[in-house]
Every structure is written in C-alpha cells, then in structure tokens.
mmCIF file of C-alpha atoms in Angstrom:
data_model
loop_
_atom_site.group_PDB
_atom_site.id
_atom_site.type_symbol
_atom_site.label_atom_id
_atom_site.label_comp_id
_atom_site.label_asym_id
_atom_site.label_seq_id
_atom_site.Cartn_x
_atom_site.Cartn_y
_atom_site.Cartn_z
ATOM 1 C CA UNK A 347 -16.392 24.067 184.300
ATOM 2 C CA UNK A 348 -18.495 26.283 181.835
ATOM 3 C CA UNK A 349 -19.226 29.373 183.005
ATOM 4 C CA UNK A 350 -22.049 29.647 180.871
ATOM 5 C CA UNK A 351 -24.600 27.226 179.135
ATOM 6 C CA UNK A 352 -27.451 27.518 176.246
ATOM 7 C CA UNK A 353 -30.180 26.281 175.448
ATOM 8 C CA UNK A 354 -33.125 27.094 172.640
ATOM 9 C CA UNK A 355 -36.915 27.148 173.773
ATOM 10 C CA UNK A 356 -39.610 27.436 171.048
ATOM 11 C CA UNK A 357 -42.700 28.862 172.551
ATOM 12 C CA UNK A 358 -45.698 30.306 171.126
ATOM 13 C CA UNK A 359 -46.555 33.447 173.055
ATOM 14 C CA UNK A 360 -43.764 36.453 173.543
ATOM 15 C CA UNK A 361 -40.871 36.525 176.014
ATOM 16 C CA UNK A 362 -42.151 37.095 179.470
ATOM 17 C CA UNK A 363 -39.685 40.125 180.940
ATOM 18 C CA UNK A 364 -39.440 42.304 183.843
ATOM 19 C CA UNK A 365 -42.007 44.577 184.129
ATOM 20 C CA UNK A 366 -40.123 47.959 184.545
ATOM 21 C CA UNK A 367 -38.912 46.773 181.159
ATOM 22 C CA UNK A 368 -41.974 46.327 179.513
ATOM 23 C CA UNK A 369 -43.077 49.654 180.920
ATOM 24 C CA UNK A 370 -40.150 51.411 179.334
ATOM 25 C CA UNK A 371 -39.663 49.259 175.879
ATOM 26 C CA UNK A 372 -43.564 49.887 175.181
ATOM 27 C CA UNK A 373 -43.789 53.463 176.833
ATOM 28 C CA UNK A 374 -41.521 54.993 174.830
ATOM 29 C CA UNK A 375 -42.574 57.275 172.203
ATOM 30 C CA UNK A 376 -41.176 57.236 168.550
ATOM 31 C CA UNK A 377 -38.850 59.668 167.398
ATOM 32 C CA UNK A 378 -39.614 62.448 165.105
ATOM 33 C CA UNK A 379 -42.158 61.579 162.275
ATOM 34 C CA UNK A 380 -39.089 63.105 159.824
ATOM 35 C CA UNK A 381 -36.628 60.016 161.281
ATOM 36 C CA UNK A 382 -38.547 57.301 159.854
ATOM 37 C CA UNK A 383 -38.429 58.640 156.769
ATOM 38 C CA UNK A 384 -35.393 59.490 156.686
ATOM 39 C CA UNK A 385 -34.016 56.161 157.565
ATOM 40 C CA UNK A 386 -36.250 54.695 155.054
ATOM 41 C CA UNK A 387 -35.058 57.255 152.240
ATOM 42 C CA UNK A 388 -31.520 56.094 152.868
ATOM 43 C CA UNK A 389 -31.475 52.371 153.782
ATOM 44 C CA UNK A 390 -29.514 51.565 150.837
ATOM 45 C CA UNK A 391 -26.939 53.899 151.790
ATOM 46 C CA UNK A 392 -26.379 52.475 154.996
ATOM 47 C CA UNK A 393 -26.244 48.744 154.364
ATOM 48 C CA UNK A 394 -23.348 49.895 151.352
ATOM 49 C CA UNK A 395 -21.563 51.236 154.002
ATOM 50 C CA UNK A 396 -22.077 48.660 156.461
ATOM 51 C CA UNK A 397 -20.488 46.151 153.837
ATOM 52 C CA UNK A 398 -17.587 48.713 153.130
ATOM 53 C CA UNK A 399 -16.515 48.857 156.486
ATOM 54 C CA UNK A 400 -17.299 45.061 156.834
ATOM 55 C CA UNK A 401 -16.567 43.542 154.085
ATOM 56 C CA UNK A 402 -17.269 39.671 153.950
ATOM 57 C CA UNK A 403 -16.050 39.567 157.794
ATOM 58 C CA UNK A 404 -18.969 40.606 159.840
ATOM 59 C CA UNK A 405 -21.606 38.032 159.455
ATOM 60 C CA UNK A 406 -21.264 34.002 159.881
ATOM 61 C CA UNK A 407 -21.683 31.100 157.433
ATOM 62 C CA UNK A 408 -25.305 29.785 158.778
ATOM 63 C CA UNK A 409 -24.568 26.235 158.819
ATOM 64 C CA UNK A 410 -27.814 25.842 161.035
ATOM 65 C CA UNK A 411 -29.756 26.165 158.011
ATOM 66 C CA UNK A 412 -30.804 22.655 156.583
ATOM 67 C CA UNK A 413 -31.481 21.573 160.422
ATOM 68 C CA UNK A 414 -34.035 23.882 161.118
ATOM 69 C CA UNK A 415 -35.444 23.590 157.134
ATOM 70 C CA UNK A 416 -35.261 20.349 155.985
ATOM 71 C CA UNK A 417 -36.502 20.923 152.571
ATOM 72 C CA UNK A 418 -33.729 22.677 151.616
ATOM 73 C CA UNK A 419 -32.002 19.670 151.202
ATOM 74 C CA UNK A 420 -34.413 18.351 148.479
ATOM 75 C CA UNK A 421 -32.321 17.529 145.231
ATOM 76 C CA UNK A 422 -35.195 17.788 142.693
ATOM 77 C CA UNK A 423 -39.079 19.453 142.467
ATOM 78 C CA UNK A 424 -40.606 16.144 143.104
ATOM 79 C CA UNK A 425 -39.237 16.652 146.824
ATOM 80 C CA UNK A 426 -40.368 19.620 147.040
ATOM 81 C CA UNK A 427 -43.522 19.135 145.797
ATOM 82 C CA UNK A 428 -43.643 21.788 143.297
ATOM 83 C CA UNK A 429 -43.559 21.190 139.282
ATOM 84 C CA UNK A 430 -40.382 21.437 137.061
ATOM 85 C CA UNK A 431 -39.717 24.573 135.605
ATOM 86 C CA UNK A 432 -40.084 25.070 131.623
ATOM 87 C CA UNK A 433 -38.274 28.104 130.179
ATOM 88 C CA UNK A 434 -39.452 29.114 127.110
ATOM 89 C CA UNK A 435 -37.204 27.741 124.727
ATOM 90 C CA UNK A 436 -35.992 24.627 126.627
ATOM 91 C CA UNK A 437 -37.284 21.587 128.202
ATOM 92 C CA UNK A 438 -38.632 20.620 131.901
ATOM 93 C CA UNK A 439 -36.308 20.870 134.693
ATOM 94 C CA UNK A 440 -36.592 18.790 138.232
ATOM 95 C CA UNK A 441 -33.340 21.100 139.227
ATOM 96 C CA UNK A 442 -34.436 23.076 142.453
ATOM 97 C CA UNK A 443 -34.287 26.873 142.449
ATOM 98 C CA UNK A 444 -33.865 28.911 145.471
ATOM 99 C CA UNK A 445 -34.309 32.444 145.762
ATOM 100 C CA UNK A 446 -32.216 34.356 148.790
ATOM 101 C CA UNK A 447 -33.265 37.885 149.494
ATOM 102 C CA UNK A 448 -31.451 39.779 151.745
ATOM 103 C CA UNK A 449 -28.140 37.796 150.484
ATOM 104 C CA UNK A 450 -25.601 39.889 152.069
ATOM 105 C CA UNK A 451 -22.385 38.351 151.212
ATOM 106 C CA UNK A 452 -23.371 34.891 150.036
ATOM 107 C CA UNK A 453 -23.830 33.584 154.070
ATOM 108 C CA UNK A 454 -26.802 31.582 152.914
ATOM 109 C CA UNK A 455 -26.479 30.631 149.167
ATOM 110 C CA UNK A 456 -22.454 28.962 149.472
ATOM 111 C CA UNK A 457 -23.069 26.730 153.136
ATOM 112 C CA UNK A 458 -26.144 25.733 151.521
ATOM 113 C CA UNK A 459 -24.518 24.384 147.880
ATOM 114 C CA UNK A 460 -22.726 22.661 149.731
ATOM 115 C CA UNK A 461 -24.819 20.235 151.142
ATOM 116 C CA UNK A 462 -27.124 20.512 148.325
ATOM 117 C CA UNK A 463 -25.270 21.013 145.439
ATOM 118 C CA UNK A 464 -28.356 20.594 142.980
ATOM 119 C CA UNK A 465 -29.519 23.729 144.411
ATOM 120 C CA UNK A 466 -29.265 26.467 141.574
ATOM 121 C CA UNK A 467 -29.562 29.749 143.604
ATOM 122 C CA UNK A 468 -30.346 33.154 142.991
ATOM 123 C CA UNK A 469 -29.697 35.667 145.465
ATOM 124 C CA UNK A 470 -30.847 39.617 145.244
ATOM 125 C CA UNK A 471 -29.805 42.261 147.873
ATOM 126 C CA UNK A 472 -30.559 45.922 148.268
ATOM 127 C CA UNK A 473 -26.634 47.029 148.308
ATOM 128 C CA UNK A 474 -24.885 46.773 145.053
ATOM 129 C CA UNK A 475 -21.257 46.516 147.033
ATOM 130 C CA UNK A 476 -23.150 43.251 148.929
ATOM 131 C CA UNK A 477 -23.639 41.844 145.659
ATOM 132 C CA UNK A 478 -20.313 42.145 143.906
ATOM 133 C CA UNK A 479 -18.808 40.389 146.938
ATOM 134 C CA UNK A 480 -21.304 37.037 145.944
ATOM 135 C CA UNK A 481 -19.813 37.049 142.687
ATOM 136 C CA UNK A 482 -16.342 37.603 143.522
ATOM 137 C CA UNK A 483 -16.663 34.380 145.843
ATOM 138 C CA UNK A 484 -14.649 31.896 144.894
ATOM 139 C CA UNK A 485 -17.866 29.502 144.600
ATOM 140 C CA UNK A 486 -20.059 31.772 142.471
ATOM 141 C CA UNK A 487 -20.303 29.861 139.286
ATOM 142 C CA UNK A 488 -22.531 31.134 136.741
ATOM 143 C CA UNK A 489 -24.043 27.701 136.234
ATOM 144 C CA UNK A 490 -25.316 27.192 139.566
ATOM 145 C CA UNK A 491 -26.133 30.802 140.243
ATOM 146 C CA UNK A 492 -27.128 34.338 139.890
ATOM 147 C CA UNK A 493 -26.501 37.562 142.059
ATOM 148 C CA UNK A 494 -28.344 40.919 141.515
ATOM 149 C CA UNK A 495 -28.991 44.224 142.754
ATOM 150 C CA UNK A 496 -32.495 44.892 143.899
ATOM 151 C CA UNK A 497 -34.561 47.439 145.923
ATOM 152 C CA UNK A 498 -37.501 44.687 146.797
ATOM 153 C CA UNK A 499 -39.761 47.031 148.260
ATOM 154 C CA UNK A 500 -39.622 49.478 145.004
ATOM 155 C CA UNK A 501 -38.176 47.673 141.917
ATOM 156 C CA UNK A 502 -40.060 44.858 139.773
ATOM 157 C CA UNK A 503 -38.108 41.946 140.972
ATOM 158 C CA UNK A 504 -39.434 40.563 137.343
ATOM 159 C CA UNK A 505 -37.008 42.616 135.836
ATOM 160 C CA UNK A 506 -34.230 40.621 136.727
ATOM 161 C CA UNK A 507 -35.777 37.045 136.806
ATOM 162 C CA UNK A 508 -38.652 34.706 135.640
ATOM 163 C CA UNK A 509 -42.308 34.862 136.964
ATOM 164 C CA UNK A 510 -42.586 31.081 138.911
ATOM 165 C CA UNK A 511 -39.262 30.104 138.778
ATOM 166 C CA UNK A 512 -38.295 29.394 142.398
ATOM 167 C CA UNK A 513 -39.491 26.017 144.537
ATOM 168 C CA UNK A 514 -37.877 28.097 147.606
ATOM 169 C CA UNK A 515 -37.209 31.518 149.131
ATOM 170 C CA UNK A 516 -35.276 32.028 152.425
ATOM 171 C CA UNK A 517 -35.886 35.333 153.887
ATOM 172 C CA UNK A 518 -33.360 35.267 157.123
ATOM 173 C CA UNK A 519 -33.186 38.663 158.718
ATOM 174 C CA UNK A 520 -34.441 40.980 156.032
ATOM 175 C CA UNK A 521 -37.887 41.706 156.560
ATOM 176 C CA UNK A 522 -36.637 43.208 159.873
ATOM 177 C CA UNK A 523 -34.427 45.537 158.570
ATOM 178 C CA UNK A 524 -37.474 47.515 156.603
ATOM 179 C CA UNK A 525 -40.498 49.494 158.281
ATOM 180 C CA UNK A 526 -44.295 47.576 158.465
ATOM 181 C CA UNK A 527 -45.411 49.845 155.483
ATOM 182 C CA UNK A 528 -42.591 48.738 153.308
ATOM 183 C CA UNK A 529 -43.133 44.923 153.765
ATOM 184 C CA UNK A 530 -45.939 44.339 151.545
ATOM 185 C CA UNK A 531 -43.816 45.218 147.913
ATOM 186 C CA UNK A 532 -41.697 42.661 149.181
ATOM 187 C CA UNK A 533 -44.150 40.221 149.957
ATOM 188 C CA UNK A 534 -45.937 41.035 146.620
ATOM 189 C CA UNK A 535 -42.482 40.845 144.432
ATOM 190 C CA UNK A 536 -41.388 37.477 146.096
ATOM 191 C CA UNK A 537 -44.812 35.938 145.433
ATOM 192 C CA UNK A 538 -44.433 36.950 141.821
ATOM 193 C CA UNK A 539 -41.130 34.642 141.104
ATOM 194 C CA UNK A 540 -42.364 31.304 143.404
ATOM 195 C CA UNK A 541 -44.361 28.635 142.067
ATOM 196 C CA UNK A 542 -47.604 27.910 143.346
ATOM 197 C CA UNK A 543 -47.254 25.142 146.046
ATOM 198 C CA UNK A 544 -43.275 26.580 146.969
ATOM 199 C CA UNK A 545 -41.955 27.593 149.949
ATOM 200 C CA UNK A 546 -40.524 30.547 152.341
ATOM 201 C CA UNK A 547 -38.432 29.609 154.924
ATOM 202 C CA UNK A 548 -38.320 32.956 156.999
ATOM 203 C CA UNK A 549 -36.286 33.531 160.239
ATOM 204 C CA UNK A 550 -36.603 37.234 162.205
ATOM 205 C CA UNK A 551 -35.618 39.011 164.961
ATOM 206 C CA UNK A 552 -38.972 38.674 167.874
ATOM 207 C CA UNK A 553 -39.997 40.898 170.121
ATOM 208 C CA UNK A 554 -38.174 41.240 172.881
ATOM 209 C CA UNK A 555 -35.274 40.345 172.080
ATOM 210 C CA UNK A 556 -32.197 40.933 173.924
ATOM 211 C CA UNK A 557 -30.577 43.528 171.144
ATOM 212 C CA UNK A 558 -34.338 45.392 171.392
ATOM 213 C CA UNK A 559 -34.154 45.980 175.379
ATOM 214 C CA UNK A 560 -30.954 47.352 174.636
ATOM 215 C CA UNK A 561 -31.786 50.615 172.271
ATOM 216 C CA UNK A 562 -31.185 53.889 174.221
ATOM 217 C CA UNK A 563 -34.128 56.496 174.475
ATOM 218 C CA UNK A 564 -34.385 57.810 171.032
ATOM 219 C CA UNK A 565 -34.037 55.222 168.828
ATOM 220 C CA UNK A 566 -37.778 54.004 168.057
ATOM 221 C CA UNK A 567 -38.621 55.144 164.773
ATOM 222 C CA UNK A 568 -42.340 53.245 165.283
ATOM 223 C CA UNK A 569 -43.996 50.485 167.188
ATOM 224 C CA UNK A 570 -41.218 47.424 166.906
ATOM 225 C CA UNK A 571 -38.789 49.405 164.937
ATOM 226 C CA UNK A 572 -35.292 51.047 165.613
ATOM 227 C CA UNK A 573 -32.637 52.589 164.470
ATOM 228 C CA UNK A 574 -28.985 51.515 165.171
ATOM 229 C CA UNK A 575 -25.891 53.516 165.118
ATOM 230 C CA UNK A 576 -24.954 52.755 161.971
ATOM 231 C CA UNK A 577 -28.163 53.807 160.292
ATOM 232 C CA UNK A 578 -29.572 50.844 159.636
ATOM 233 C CA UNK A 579 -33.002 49.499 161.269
ATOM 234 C CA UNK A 580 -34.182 46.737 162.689
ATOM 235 C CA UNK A 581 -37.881 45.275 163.035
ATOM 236 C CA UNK A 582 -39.113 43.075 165.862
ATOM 237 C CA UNK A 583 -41.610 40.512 164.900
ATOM 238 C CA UNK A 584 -44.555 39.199 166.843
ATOM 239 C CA UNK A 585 -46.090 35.509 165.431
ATOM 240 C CA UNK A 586 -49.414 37.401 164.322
ATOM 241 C CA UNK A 587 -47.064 39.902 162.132
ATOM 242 C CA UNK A 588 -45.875 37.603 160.605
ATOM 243 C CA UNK A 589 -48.862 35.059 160.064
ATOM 244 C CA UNK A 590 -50.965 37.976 158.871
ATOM 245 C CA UNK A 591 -48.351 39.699 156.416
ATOM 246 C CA UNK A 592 -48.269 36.216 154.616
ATOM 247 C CA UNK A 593 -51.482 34.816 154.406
ATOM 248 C CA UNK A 594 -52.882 38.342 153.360
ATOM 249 C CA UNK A 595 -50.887 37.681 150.476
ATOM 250 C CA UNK A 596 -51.664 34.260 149.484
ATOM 251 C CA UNK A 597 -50.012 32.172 151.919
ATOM 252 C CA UNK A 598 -50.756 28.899 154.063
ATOM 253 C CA UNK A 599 -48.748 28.938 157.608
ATOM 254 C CA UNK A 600 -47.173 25.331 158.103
ATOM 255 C CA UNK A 601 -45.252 26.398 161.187
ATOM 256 C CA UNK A 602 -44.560 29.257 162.800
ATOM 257 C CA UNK A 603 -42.804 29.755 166.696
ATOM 258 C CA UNK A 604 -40.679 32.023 168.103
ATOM 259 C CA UNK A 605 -37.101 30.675 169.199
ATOM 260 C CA UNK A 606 -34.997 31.484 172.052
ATOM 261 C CA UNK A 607 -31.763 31.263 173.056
ATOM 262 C CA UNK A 608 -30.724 31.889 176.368
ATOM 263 C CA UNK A 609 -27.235 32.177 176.581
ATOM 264 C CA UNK A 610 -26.887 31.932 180.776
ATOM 265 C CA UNK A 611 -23.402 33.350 183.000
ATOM 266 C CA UNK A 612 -23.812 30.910 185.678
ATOM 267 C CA UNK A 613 -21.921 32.928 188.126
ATOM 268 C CA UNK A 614 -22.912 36.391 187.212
ATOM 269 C CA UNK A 615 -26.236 34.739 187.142
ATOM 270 C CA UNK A 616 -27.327 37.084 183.467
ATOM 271 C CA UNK A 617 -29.457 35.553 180.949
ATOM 272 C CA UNK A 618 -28.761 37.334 177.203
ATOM 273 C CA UNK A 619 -31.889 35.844 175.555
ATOM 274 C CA UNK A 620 -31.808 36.149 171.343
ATOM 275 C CA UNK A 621 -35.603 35.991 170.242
ATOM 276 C CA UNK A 622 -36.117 35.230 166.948
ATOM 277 C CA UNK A 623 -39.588 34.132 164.780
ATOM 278 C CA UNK A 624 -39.324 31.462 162.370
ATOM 279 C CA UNK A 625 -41.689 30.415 160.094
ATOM 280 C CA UNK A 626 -42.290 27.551 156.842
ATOM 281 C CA UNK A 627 -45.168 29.317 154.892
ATOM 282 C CA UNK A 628 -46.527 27.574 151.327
ATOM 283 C CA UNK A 629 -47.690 29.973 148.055
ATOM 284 C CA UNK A 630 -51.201 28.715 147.715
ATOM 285 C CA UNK A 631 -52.664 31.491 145.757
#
C-alpha cells in the first residue's frame, strides 16, 4: 500500500494555512534595502553557476505541457488563430512559432517538438552557459530552431529576433525568478515579438507554496520575494499579480487559477502542497 497519494486542486482564492504561519510568512520584514539589489545586480551570475554545477541534470523534461495547454499542439496559424508570418523577402508561412523564455536547458522546447514537430521554436535565457547546452542538444537543428542569450528585463529582445513573429510564448517559472519592478521590460519585450491575437501560456510558483513556508528568517528580499542559497530568487504569485501585470500591457485573461498539488504521507499524516498560478492570456493590443 502507498504510503502517500496526490492529487491537484485548482481553486481560485490562495491556499488557506495555519495561522501561526501566516503570522510569520507575512510578518516578516525584508532584508536590507542593499540585498535586493544586490541579488538583482547579479542574477545572471547566479543562474550561470547554477547550470555549471547542474548541468542538464537538475531540472525535468515537462511532459505535462500539451495537457495543461492544448494549443501547443496546433500544427499551423490557422489553429491558432493567428495569421502566417511574412518575412521580408519570402512568402507566407502557416508554420507555428513558439517563443520559450526562461529556456534553461531546452526542458520545454525538445518534449514539446516532439509531439509537435511543426513547432519551429525559439528559446532565449538570461545565462549564456544555459544556452550553449540547447544547442549542443542532440535535437537542436537549426531548421526548427534558435537559442540566444538575453537579459529580458534590460536588452531589446528585437535585437535578436523579428517584431510579430511568434503565435506562442511559454513563460514556465521565469517571471518568478525576477523582482515586481523588473517584470514589466519583460512583459513589454515579449509583447514586442507576438502577433496580435497569440498566446502566453504562463505557469508560476503561488503564494504559499510549500518551498515559500520554508525560507528561514532572512531571506525576504520584498513582499513575495526570496532569496535561496544559491543566490538565485524566487517570486510568489497571487492571481491579481498576474491578471494585472498582463492586461496592463495589452492582454485579455482566458484563464487563470492557481494549482495545487498535495502530495499527502498517509501515515506521518504531512501534506507538502506545491502552489503554482497558471494562466492562457491573448495579445489583444
């Protein structure tokens, strides 16, 4: 017999937890004004250290990623309801383009050629190291897709790619790992390469997740925001975050819940619940 189960709740209004806990998760003051900054100055040195120690090994293929998004399994614009792309000196394309920011190691971009292979994908992450491991895959093929280096919340994504190009984005844990004031630029830059009627699919860490309630006194940089050991941060999204950050910028909400899965020990009677916000939001402006 199992000595634990799981099972995934979608609810629209935060995880109800102990009150002692609330008390000391929302009590807590930030750290040092200095911190923040300092965690924000070197972000990019972290996660090129995190993926120098790691390597291609810490993170999982997500091979939930077509259940919980459908449209990524559209084979041409039509499906997707957005219109072909035209580069300048060619003609029309119906091929789908998908955009992944945050792409670590290519977690996203290789499960998801794979059961749509007429996906053509970019993918753009903040660590150069993060991005030499996507092309060294042994699936990166320059004719279905292409990897770059980007700071999103500084650099002109533009620089790199075409203005409108992209029927999709997937933004799966990267927003979190930035502070609030640093979201917009991203926001802004992704906006600036999807056609009008395209799609983000976005998944987050939520507030109070299990991981959250688990920082030691010292780590909150800001409301929602920590720092882990290994100098990276990580964000904690509430549904109105995220519905605001997006339709300030142009965006209709066409579903948005949080997600939770409580992974229960049945005889030590502990529930580890993993809170996450996902979201489908449509460029309409």
């Amino acid at each position: 017999m199992a000595e634990s189960e799981e099972r995934v709740v979608r609810h629209e209004t935060p995880l109800e937890i102990a009150p002692d806990v609330l008390d000391r998760v929302e009590g807590e003051a930030p750290a040092r004004a200095y911190l923040k900054q300092k965690y924000q100055k070197e972000a990019k040195r972290h996660w090129d250290l995190f993926y120098k120690r790691n390597t291609v090994n810490f993170f999982k293929d997500r091979h939930w990623l077509t259940r919980e998004f459908p449209i990524l399994l559209s084979e041409s614009t039509e499906t997707m309801g957005t219109e072909p792309f035209t580069p300048v000196d060619g003609e029309p394309s119906t091929r789908p383009r998908l955009l992944e920011i945050g792409c670590g190691v290519g977690n996203t971009i290789f499960p998801l050629r794979e059961e749509n292979p007429a996906l053509f994908t970019y993918a753009c992450d903040l660590s150069p190291r993060a991005v030499d491991f996507v092309k060294q895959h042994e699936q990166f093929s320059d004719l279905n897709n292409f990897a770059f280096q980007c700071d999103l919340t500084q650099d002109n994504i533009l620089d790199s790619m075409p203005a409108h190009v992209c029927d999709v984005i997937t933004a799966f844990f990267v927003l979190s790992a930035l502070s609030k004031e640093e979201m917009p630029a991203v926001i802004q830059n992704i906006k600036s390469v999807l056609k009008i009627g395209g799609t983000v699919c976005f998944r987050d860490y939520g507030l109070y997740d299990h991981a959250m309630l688990r920082f030691k006194p010292g780590h909150k940089l800001d409301e929602h925001l920590y720092y882990r050991q290994d100098g990276t941060r990580a964000y904690y999204f509430t549904l109105d975050e995220v519905r605001d950050l997006f339709e300030s910028h142009g965006f209709e909400v066409m579903s948005l819940t949080y997600v939770t899965r409580h992974t229960v020990n049945k005889k030590e009677g502990v529930d580890v619940p993993r809170v996450f916000v996902q979201a489908e939001l449509k460029h309409i402006e």
